[in-house]
Tab-separated table of C-alpha atoms in Angstrom:
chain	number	residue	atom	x	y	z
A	116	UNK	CA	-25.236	9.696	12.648
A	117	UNK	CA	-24.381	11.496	16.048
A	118	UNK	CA	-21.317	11.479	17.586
A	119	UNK	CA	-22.640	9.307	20.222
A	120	UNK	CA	-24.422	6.899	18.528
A	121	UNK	CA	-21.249	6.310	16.066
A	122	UNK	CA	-19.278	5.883	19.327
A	123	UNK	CA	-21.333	3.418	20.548
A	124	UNK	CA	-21.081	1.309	17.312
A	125	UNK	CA	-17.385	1.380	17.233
A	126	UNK	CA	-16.991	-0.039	21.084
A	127	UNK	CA	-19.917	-2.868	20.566
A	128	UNK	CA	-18.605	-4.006	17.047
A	129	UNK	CA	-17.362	-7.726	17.072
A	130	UNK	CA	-14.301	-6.996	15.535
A	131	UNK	CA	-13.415	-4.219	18.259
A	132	UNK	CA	-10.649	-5.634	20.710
A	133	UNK	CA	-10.825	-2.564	22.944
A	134	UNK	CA	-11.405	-4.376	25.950
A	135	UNK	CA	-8.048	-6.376	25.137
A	136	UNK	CA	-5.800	-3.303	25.319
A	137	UNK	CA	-6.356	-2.650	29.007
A	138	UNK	CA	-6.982	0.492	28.222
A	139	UNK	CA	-10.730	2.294	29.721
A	140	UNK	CA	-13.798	1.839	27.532
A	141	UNK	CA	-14.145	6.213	28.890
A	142	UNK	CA	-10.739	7.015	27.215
A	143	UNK	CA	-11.794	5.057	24.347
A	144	UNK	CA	-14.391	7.011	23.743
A	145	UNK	CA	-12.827	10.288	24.262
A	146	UNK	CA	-10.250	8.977	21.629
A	147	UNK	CA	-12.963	8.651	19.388
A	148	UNK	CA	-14.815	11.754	19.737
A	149	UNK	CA	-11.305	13.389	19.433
A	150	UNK	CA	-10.628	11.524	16.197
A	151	UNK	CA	-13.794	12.088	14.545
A	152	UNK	CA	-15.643	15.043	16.067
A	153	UNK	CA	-19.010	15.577	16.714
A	154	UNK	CA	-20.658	14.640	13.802
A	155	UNK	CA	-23.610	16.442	14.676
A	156	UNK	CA	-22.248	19.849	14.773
A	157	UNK	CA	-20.483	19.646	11.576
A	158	UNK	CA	-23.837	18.706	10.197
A	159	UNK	CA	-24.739	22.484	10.787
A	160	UNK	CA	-22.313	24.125	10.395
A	161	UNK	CA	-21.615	27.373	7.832
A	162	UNK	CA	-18.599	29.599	6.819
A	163	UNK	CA	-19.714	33.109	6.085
A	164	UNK	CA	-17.611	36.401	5.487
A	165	UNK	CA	-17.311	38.950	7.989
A	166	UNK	CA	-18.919	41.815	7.578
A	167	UNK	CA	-18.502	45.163	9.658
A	168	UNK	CA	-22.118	44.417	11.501
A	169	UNK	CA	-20.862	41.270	12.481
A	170	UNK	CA	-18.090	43.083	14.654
A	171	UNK	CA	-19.528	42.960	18.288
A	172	UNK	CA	-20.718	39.240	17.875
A	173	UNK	CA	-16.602	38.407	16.645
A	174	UNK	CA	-15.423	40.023	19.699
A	175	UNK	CA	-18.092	38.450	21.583
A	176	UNK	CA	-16.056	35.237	20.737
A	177	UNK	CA	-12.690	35.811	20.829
A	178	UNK	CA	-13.261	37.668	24.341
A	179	UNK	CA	-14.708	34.450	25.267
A	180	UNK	CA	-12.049	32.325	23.000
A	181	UNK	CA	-8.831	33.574	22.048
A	182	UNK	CA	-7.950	36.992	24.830
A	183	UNK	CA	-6.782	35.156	27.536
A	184	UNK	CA	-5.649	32.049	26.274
A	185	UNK	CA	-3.898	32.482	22.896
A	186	UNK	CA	0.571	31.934	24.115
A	187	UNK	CA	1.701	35.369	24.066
A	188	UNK	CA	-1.385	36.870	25.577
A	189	UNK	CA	-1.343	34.396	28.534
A	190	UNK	CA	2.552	34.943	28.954
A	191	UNK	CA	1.896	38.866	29.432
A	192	UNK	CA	-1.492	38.349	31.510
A	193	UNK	CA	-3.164	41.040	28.583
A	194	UNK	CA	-6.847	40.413	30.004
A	195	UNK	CA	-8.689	37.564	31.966
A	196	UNK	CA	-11.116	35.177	30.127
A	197	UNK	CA	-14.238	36.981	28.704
A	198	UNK	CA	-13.291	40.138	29.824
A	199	UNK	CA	-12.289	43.254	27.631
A	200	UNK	CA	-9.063	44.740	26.286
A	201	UNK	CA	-9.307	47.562	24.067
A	202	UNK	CA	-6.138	48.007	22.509
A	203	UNK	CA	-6.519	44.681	21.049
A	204	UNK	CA	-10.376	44.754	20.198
A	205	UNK	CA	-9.403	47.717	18.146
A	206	UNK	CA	-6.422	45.846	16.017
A	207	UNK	CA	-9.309	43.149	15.438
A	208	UNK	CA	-11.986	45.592	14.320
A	209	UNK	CA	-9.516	47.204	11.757
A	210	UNK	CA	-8.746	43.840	10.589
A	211	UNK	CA	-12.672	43.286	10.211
A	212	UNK	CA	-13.215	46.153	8.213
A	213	UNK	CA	-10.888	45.034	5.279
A	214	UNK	CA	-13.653	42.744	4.896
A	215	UNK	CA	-11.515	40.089	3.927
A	216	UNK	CA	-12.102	38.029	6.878
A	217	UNK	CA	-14.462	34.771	7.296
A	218	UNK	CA	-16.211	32.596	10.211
A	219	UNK	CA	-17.886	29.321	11.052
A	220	UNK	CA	-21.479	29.419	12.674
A	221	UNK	CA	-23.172	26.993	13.984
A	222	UNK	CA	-26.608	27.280	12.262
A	223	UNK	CA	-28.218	24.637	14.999
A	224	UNK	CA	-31.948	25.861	14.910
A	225	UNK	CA	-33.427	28.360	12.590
A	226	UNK	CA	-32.779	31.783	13.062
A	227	UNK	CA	-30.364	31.110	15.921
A	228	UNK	CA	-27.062	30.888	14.938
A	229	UNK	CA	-23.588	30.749	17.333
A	230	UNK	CA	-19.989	31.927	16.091
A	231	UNK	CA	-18.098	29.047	16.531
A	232	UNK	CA	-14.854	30.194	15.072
A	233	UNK	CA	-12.946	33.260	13.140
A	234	UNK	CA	-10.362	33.778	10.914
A	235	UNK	CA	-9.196	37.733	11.196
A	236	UNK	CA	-7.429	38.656	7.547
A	237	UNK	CA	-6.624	42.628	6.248
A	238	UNK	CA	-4.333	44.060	3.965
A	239	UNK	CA	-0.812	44.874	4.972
A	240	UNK	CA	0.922	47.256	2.865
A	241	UNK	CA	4.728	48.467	3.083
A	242	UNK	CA	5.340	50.968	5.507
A	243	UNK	CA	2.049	49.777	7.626
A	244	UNK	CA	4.412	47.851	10.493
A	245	UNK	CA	6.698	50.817	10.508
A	246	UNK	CA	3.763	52.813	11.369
A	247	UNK	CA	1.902	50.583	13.791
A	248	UNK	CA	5.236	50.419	15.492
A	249	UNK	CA	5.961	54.203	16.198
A	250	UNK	CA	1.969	54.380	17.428
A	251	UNK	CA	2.965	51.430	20.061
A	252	UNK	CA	4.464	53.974	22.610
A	253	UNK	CA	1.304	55.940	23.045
A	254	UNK	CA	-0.855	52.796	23.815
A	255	UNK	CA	-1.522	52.824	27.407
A	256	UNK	CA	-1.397	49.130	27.595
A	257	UNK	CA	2.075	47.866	28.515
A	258	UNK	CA	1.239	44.159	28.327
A	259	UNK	CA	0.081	45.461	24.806
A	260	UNK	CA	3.215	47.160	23.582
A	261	UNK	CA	5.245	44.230	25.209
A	262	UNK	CA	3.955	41.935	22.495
A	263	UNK	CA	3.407	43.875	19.397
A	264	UNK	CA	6.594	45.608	19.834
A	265	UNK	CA	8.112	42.041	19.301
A	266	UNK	CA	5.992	40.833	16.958
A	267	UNK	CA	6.350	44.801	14.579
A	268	UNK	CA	10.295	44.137	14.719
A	269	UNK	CA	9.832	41.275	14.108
A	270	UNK	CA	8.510	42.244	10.602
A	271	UNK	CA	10.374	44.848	9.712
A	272	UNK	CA	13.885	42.766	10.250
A	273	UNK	CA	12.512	39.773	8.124
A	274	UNK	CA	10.689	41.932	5.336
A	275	UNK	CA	8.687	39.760	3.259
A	276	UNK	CA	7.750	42.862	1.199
A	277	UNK	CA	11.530	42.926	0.176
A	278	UNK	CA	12.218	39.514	-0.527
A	279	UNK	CA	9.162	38.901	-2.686
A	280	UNK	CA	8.896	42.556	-4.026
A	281	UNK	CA	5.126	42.899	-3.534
A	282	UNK	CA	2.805	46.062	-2.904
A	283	UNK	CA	0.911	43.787	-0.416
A	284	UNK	CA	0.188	41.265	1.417
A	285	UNK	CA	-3.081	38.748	2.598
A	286	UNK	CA	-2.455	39.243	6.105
A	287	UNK	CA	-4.129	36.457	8.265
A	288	UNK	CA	-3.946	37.861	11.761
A	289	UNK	CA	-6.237	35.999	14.199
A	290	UNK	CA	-7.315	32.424	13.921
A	291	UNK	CA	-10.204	31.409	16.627
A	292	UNK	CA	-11.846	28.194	17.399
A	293	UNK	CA	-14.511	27.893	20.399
A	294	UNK	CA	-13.165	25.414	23.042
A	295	UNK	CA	-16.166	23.477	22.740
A	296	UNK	CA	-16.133	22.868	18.897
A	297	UNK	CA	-12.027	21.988	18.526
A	298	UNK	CA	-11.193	19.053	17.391
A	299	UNK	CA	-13.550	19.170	14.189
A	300	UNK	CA	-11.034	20.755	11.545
A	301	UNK	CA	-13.172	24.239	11.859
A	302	UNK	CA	-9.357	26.216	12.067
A	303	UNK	CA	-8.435	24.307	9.100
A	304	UNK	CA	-11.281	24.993	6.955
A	305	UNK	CA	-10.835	28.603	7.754
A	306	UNK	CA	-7.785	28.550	6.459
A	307	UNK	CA	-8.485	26.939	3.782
A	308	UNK	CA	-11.069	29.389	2.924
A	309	UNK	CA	-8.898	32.664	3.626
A	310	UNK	CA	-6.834	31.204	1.371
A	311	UNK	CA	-9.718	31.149	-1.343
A	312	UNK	CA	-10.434	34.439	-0.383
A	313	UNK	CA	-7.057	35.688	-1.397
A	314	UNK	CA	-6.790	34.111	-4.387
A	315	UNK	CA	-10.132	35.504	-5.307
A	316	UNK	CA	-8.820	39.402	-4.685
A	317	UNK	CA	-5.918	38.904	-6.421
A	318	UNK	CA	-3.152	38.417	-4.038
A	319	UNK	CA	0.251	37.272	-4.584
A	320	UNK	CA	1.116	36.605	-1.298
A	321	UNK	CA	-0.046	35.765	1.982
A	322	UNK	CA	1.332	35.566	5.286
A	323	UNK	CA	0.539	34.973	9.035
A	324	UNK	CA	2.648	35.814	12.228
A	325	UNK	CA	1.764	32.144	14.479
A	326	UNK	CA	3.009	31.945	17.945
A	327	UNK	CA	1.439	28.736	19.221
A	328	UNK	CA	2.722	25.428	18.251
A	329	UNK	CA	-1.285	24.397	17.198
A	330	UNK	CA	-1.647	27.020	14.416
A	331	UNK	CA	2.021	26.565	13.427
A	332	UNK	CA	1.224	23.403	12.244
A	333	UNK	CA	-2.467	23.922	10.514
A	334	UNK	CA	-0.668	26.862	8.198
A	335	UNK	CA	2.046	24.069	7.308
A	336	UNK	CA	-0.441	22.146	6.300
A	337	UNK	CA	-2.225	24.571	3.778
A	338	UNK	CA	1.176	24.982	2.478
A	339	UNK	CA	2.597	28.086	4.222
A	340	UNK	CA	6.483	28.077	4.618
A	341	UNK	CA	8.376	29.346	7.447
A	342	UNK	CA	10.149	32.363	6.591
A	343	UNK	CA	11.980	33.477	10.285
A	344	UNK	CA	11.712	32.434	13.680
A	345	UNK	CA	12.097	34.191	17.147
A	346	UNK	CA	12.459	31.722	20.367
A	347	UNK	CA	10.781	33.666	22.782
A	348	UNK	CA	13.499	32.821	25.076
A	349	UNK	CA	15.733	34.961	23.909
A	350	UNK	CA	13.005	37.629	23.428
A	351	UNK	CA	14.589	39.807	26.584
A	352	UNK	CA	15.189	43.310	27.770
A	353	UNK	CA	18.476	45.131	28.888
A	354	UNK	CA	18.812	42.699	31.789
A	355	UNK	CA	18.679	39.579	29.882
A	356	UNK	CA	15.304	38.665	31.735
A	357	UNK	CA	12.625	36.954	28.958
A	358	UNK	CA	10.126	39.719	28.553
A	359	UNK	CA	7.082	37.003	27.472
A	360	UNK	CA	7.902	33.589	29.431
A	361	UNK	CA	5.069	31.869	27.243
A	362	UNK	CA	4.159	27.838	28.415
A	363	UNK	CA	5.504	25.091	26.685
A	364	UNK	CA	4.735	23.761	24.213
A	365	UNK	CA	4.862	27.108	22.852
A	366	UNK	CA	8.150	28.056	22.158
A	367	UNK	CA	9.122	30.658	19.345
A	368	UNK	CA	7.267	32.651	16.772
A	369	UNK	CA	6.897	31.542	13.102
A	370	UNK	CA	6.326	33.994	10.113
A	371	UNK	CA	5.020	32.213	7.611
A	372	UNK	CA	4.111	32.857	4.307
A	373	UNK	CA	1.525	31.155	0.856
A	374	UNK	CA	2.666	32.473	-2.329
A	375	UNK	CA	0.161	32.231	-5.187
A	376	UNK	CA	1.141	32.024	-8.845
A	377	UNK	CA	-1.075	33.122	-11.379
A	378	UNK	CA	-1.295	29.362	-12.832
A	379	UNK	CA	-1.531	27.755	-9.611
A	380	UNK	CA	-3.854	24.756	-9.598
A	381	UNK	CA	-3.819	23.384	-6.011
A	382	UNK	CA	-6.572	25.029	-4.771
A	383	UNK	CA	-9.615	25.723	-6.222
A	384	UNK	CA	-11.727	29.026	-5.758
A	385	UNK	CA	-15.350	27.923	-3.549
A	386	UNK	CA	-18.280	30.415	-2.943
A	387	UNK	CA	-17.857	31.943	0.483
């Protein structure tokens, strides 16, 4: 059943006191469709792996999706809504050719199918942050460096490497939804599958750097712990002004982390 039809049979039901509340049938119904989704599109919907042909088509959709709007990119004005930004269209295409990544396509008609949403994984190995970090200061990008250099430190002074003495680590780097299809538990499946996908390669360990409040809470979820924090308020340089003034409700990084036991029974392995 569509998403409008089901609507339509929740207001008119008998039993259905909606009109009681005072509140508009219109908010109602955008209650609903936040509630359930559109049943429609999850009716079509498939969750493939990544490959490295794939690559323009991903950053198709996070140009589109996740550039200009994801909390520390919009705090350091990195690029404008569908446009391009190199420096960070390369970190996602080395991140796509670990091939370790996974998204959700709408498969509507035959033959035509729409990237809906992306989950960006890799391998992070010790001594890979340490290097990222000393390439920073010949990026050319200063909005760039202004939130990788936090995010690199970041790493390095709470090193998960050390405390859980592992050779490496599922890194889950980017996690996209298209604005139209939120609301539909697409982010959460993806998780939910990179987390599959990890298990499946063998990792011990997985871990994910989330700076909005939304993706904080979908890792939590899928069991991910917090490991450190940094408010971004007191993220500042030499003159105590805040280098990334990101919106509320958006307030501090989490590094979070999954570990996986050999034994572990809570999630079982699914074909990609």
């Amino acid at each position: 059943m569509g998403f409008k039809k089901l609507a339509r049979k929740i207001l008119n039901h008998p039993g259905f006191r909606g009109r009681a509340t005072g509140i508009p049938r219109s908010k109602i119904f955008i209650t609903i469709r936040r509630r359930f989704g559109d049943c429609s599109c999850c009716d079509t919907m498939e969750y493939q792996m990544i490959a490295p042909e794939h690559s323009e088509q991903v950053l198709e959709h996070l140009r589109r999706n996740f550039f200009a709007d994801e909390p520390l990119n919009k705090a350091a004005g990195l690029c404008q809504n569908g446009s391009s930004c190199p420096a960070l269209e390369a970190h996602c295409a080395e991140a796509i050719q670990h091939r370790m990544s996974v998204m959700a396509v709408d498969a509507k008609e035959k033959g035509a199918c729409k990237i809906v949403g992306v989950v960006l994984n890799g391998i992070l190995k010790p001594g890979d942050t340490a290097k990222a970090l000393s390439k920073l200061d010949c990026n050319d990008d200063a909005d760039f460096r202004k939130i990788f250099d936090l995010l690199h430190r970041h790493n390095l002074k709470h090193n998960l490497f050390e405390h859980f003495d592992v050779d490496c680590m599922f890194d889950v780097r980017i996690l996209s939804v298209d604005s139209c299809y939120r609301g539909q538990g697409i982010a959460n499946e993806l998780v939910k599958r990179s987390v599959a996908v990890a298990r499946k390669n063998g990792f011990r360990l997985l871990k994910a750097d989330a700076t909005g409040i939304f993706s904080q809470k979908i890792f939590r979820s899928h069991g991910f712990e917090v490991f450190s924090e940094q408010p971004y308020s007191k993220y500042t340089d030499e003159d105590g002004k805040v280098i990334l003034p990101v919106e509320a409700p958006h307030i501090k990084l989490q590094q979070l982390y999954k570990a996986i036991c050999a034994g572990d029974q809570d999630e079982k392995k699914q074909s990609l």
